[in-house]
Every structure is written in C-alpha cells, then in structure tokens.
C-alpha cells in the first residue's frame, strides 16, 4: 500500500500479519492502522460509473492532492485519487 500526501509517498508492505514501512523497516508502526485503511479502501463501492472517454481532468482528478494505491499479491493495483 502506498500513500501520497501531496508531497511525499510512503510505501508499506505486509509481512505475515505485520505492516512494514519500506523506507525504514525497523520503524515501529501500528499495523492495525494500516490494516484498517486497506480494509476500508477495499470495501468502497462506486456510486457512479465513469465513461471510458471521460478524462480525470473532467472531474478535477488530473492532479490529485492525495492518493492511496493498493496492490495485491498478484500485482493487481487500484489507485484512489483525492
């Protein structure tokens, strides 16, 4: 999972039941916090479907101030733009 806060990107990966901060693997983080964010993001349900012809700029998302990217063990990913 990756978080972009508008300035920096923070990358984490899951090792067993523990989330690891990629830049500082020994840095203590709250695994429950990262698990909560990833679980919540995966439970999101779209209320509106965009047409393929629509550009992100049409919705003000061409330059998002925040993003969350979730990638599964198969390499499939989804990015949420805010």
Backbone as a printed PyTorch tensor [residue, N CA C, xyz], in Angstrom:
tensor([[[  0.8600,  -1.1710,   0.0000],
         [  0.0000,   0.0000,   0.0000],
         [  0.9010,   1.2260,   0.0000]],

        [[  0.4910,   2.2220,  -0.7750],
         [  1.2510,   3.4680,  -0.8650],
         [  0.3320,   4.6350,  -0.5760]],

        [[  0.8490,   5.6080,   0.1520],
         [  0.1210,   6.8310,   0.4520],
         [  0.9150,   8.0030,  -0.1000]],

        [[  0.2710,   8.8710,  -0.8570],
         [  0.8880,  10.1110,  -1.3210],
         [  0.1380,  11.2470,  -0.6590]],

        [[  0.8360,  12.0840,   0.1000],
         [  0.1690,  13.1450,   0.8570],
         [  0.2340,  14.5080,   0.1730]],

        [[  0.6140,  14.5140,  -1.0990],
         [  0.7480,  15.7650,  -1.8200],
         [  2.1960,  16.2000,  -1.9450]],

        [[  3.0420,  15.6460,  -1.0910],
         [  4.4650,  15.9770,  -1.0910],
         [  5.3340,  14.7390,  -1.1850]],

        [[  5.0450,  13.7600,  -0.3560],
         [  5.8590,  12.5530,  -0.2890],
         [  5.0000,  11.2990,  -0.4090]],

        [[  5.6390,  10.2170,  -0.8600],
         [  4.9790,   8.9250,  -0.9500],
         [  5.5450,   8.0120,   0.1250]],

        [[  4.6440,   7.3270,   0.8250],
         [  5.0300,   6.3830,   1.8730],
         [  4.5560,   5.0020,   1.4430]],

        [[  5.4880,   4.0620,   1.3490],
         [  5.1870,   2.7080,   0.8920],
         [  5.2970,   1.7180,   2.0440]],

        [[  4.3160,   0.8120,   2.1210],
         [  4.2660,  -0.2200,   3.1370],
         [  3.9960,  -1.5560,   2.4600]],

        [[  4.4900,  -2.6200,   3.0460],
         [  4.1460,  -3.9540,   2.5490],
         [  3.8200,  -4.8440,   3.7470]],

        [[  3.0360,  -5.8720,   3.4750],
         [  2.5940,  -6.7880,   4.5120],
         [  3.5420,  -7.9740,   4.5880]],

        [[  4.0490,  -8.2290,   5.7900],
         [  4.9320,  -9.3670,   6.0480],
         [  4.2540, -10.2100,   7.1260]],

        [[  3.5520, -11.2610,   6.6870],
         [  2.7560, -12.0410,   7.6390],
         [  1.5750, -11.2100,   8.0890]],

        [[  1.5150, -10.8990,   9.3870],
         [  0.4520, -10.0540,   9.9450],
         [  0.9450,  -8.6530,  10.2490]],

        [[  2.1640,  -8.3290,   9.8360],
         [  2.7820,  -7.0610,  10.2080],
         [  3.0350,  -6.1940,   8.9810]],

        [[  2.6310,  -4.9380,   9.0710],
         [  2.9280,  -3.9820,   8.0090],
         [  4.3050,  -3.3980,   8.2530]],

        [[  5.0900,  -3.2940,   7.1860],
         [  6.4590,  -2.7840,   7.2530],
         [  6.5390,  -1.5050,   6.4170]],

        [[  7.1420,  -0.4670,   6.9910],
         [  7.3930,   0.7760,   6.2710],
         [  8.6560,   0.5590,   5.4460]],

        [[  8.5350,   0.5840,   4.1150],
         [  9.6370,   0.2080,   3.2360],
         [ 10.9000,   1.0420,   3.4500]],

        [[ 10.7590,   2.3310,   3.7020],
         [ 11.9300,   3.2070,   3.8540],
         [ 12.6910,   2.9390,   5.1430]],

        [[ 11.9850,   2.5170,   6.1860],
         [ 12.6010,   2.2310,   7.4860],
         [ 11.9860,   0.9580,   8.0510]],

        [[ 12.4580,  -0.1960,   7.6090],
         [ 11.8330,  -1.4650,   8.0020],
         [ 11.7570,  -1.7020,   9.5130]],

        [[ 12.6620,  -1.1240,  10.2920],
         [ 12.6420,  -1.3220,  11.7410],
         [ 11.8150,  -0.2820,  12.4850]],

        [[ 11.2340,   0.6710,  11.7430],
         [ 10.4300,   1.7180,  12.3570],
         [  9.1200,   1.1200,  12.8680]],

        [[  8.8120,   1.3180,  14.1590],
         [  7.5660,   0.7310,  14.6900],
         [  6.3400,   1.5010,  14.1940]],

        [[  5.4270,   0.7890,  13.5630],
         [  4.1760,   1.3980,  13.1130],
         [  3.0060,   0.5760,  13.6360]],

        [[  1.8570,   1.1890,  13.6490],
         [  0.6520,   0.4980,  14.0890],
         [  0.0880,  -0.3000,  12.9200]],

        [[  0.2850,  -1.6030,  12.9480],
         [ -0.2340,  -2.4500,  11.8770],
         [ -1.7490,  -2.3550,  11.7930]],

        [[ -2.4200,  -2.1730,  12.9290],
         [ -3.8800,  -2.1010,  12.9040],
         [ -4.3570,  -0.8670,  12.1290]],

        [[ -3.5980,   0.2220,  12.1820],
         [ -3.9520,   1.4380,  11.4500],
         [ -3.8910,   1.1900,   9.9480]],

        [[ -2.8030,   0.5980,   9.4600],
         [ -2.6480,   0.3270,   8.0320],
         [ -3.6680,  -0.7140,   7.5800]],

        [[ -3.8890,  -1.7350,   8.3870],
         [ -4.8900,  -2.7610,   8.0640],
         [ -6.2770,  -2.1270,   7.9480]],

        [[ -6.6090,  -1.2310,   8.8630],
         [ -7.9070,  -0.5520,   8.8310],
         [ -8.0700,   0.2490,   7.5350]],

        [[ -7.0420,   0.9900,   7.1470],
         [ -7.1060,   1.7880,   5.9220],
         [ -7.2800,   0.8860,   4.7010]],

        [[ -6.4910,  -0.1840,   4.6260],
         [ -6.5860,  -1.0630,   3.4540],
         [ -7.9270,  -1.7830,   3.4010]],

        [[ -8.4250,  -2.2320,   4.5350],
         [ -9.7200,  -2.9080,   4.5790],
         [-10.8440,  -1.9530,   4.1770]],

        [[-10.7950,  -0.7440,   4.6960],
         [-11.8110,   0.2520,   4.3690],
         [-11.7840,   0.5820,   2.8810]],

        [[-10.5910,   0.7680,   2.3230],
         [-10.4690,   1.0850,   0.8980],
         [-11.0090,  -0.0470,   0.0300]],

        [[-10.7630,  -1.2810,   0.4310],
         [-11.2240,  -2.4230,  -0.3530],
         [-12.7300,  -2.6250,  -0.2620]],

        [[-13.3680,  -2.0400,   0.7450],
         [-14.8140,  -2.1650,   0.9120],
         [-15.5840,  -1.0500,   0.2120]],

        [[-14.8780,  -0.0980,  -0.4030],
         [-15.5500,   1.0030,  -1.0890],
         [-16.3680,   0.4700,  -2.2620]],

        [[-17.5200,   1.0600,  -2.4560],
         [-18.3980,   0.6830,  -3.5510],
         [-18.7030,   1.9430,  -4.3580]],

        [[-18.5430,   1.8580,  -5.6590],
         [-18.7960,   3.0090,  -6.5220],
         [-20.2760,   3.3420,  -6.5380]],

        [[-20.5790,   4.6220,  -6.4810],
         [-21.9580,   5.0690,  -6.6090],
         [-22.2160,   5.6460,  -7.9900]],

        [[-21.1300,   5.7980,  -8.7500],
         [-21.2440,   6.3250, -10.1070],
         [-20.1380,   5.7120, -10.9450]],

        [[-20.4800,   5.3350, -12.1650],
         [-19.5030,   4.7500, -13.0670],
         [-19.1180,   5.7750, -14.1270]],

        [[-17.8110,   5.9360, -14.3500],
         [-17.3190,   6.8810, -15.3400],
         [-17.2410,   6.2190, -16.7030]],

        [[-17.5450,   6.9870, -17.7210],
         [-17.3740,   6.5110, -19.0870],
         [-15.8890,   6.5230, -19.4080]],

        [[-15.4470,   5.5930, -20.2230],
         [-14.0340,   5.4870, -20.5710],
         [-13.5350,   6.7600, -21.2410]],

        [[-14.3880,   7.4430, -21.9860],
         [-13.9790,   8.6560, -22.6950],
         [-13.7110,   9.8200, -21.7420]],

        [[-14.2260,   9.7330, -20.5120],
         [-14.0330,  10.8100, -19.5480],
         [-12.5730,  10.8610, -19.1070]],

        [[-12.0170,  12.0480, -19.0490],
         [-10.6560,  12.1990, -18.5590],
         [-10.6990,  12.5430, -17.0790]],

        [[ -9.6130,  12.2570, -16.3960],
         [ -9.5370,  12.5950, -14.9720],
         [ -9.6950,  14.0980, -14.7730]],

        [[ -9.2170,  14.8900, -15.7220],
         [ -9.3300,  16.3480, -15.6290],
         [-10.7900,  16.7930, -15.5970]],

        [[-11.6720,  16.0400, -16.2300],
         [-13.1000,  16.3810, -16.2360],
         [-13.6790,  16.4030, -14.8300]],

        [[-13.0250,  15.7100, -13.9240],
         [-13.5160,  15.5950, -12.5460],
         [-12.5500,  16.2170, -11.5430]],

        [[-11.5790,  16.9680, -12.0250],
         [-10.6180,  17.6090, -11.1340],
         [ -9.6300,  16.6390, -10.5140]],

        [[ -9.4390,  15.4810, -11.1470],
         [ -8.5560,  14.4580, -10.5760],
         [ -7.2750,  14.2570, -11.3760]],

        [[ -6.9720,  15.1650, -12.3110],
         [ -5.7590,  15.0200, -13.1120],
         [ -4.5100,  15.3190, -12.2940]],

        [[ -4.6610,  16.0520, -11.2140],
         [ -3.5480,  16.3710, -10.3280],
         [ -4.0320,  16.2320,  -8.8820]],

        [[ -4.2740,  14.9900,  -8.4290],
         [ -4.8450,  14.8060,  -7.0890],
         [ -3.8880,  15.2680,  -5.9940]],

        [[ -4.4550,  15.7890,  -4.9110],
         [ -3.6080,  16.2310,  -3.7960],
         [ -3.2090,  15.0630,  -2.9050]],

        [[ -3.9830,  13.9900,  -2.9320],
         [ -3.6950,  12.7960,  -2.1270],
         [ -4.0620,  11.5590,  -2.9430]],

        [[ -3.3310,  10.4690,  -2.7530],
         [ -3.6810,   9.1960,  -3.3800],
         [ -3.3670,   8.0540,  -2.4270]],

        [[ -4.0800,   6.9740,  -2.6080],
         [ -3.7940,   5.7080,  -1.9350],
         [ -3.7740,   4.6550,  -3.0360]],

        [[ -2.6930,   3.8850,  -3.1050],
         [ -2.5950,   2.7970,  -4.0780],
         [ -2.4890,   1.4850,  -3.3250]],

        [[ -3.3740,   0.5500,  -3.6690],
         [ -3.3740,  -0.7760,  -3.0610],
         [ -2.9790,  -1.7910,  -4.1240]],

        [[ -2.0410,  -2.6630,  -3.7990],
         [ -1.5800,  -3.6820,  -4.7290],
         [ -1.6820,  -5.0410,  -4.0600]],

        [[ -2.3010,  -6.0200,  -4.7570],
         [ -2.4320,  -7.3530,  -4.1610],
         [ -1.2030,  -8.2050,  -4.4840]],

        [[ -1.1900,  -9.4100,  -3.9640],
         [ -0.0350, -10.2960,  -4.1140],
         [  0.1980, -10.7200,  -5.5640]],

        [[ -0.8040, -10.5450,  -6.4240],
         [ -0.6530, -10.8790,  -7.8420],
         [ -0.1550,  -9.6920,  -8.6680]],

        [[ -0.0030,  -8.5420,  -8.0230],
         [  0.4600,  -7.3570,  -8.7240],
         [ -0.6360,  -6.4760,  -9.2690]],

        [[ -1.9030,  -6.8370,  -9.0350],
         [ -3.0290,  -6.0080,  -9.4640],
         [ -3.1440,  -4.8240,  -8.5040]],

        [[ -3.3460,  -3.6350,  -9.0490],
         [ -3.4290,  -2.4740,  -8.1690],
         [ -4.6030,  -1.5780,  -8.5410]],

        [[ -4.9850,  -0.7750,  -7.5640],
         [ -6.0160,   0.2300,  -7.7370],
         [ -5.5460,   1.4780,  -7.0090]],

        [[ -5.7570,   2.6290,  -7.6280],
         [ -5.3650,   3.8880,  -7.0270],
         [ -6.6020,   4.7310,  -6.7850]],

        [[ -6.7210,   5.2360,  -5.5790],
         [ -7.8160,   6.1410,  -5.2100],
         [ -7.2410,   7.5610,  -5.2070]],

        [[ -7.8440,   8.4480,  -5.9750],
         [ -7.3900,   9.8450,  -6.0710],
         [ -8.3100,  10.7300,  -5.2690]],

        [[ -7.7000,  11.6670,  -4.5470],
         [ -8.4610,  12.6150,  -3.7390],
         [ -8.0020,  14.0290,  -4.0630]]])
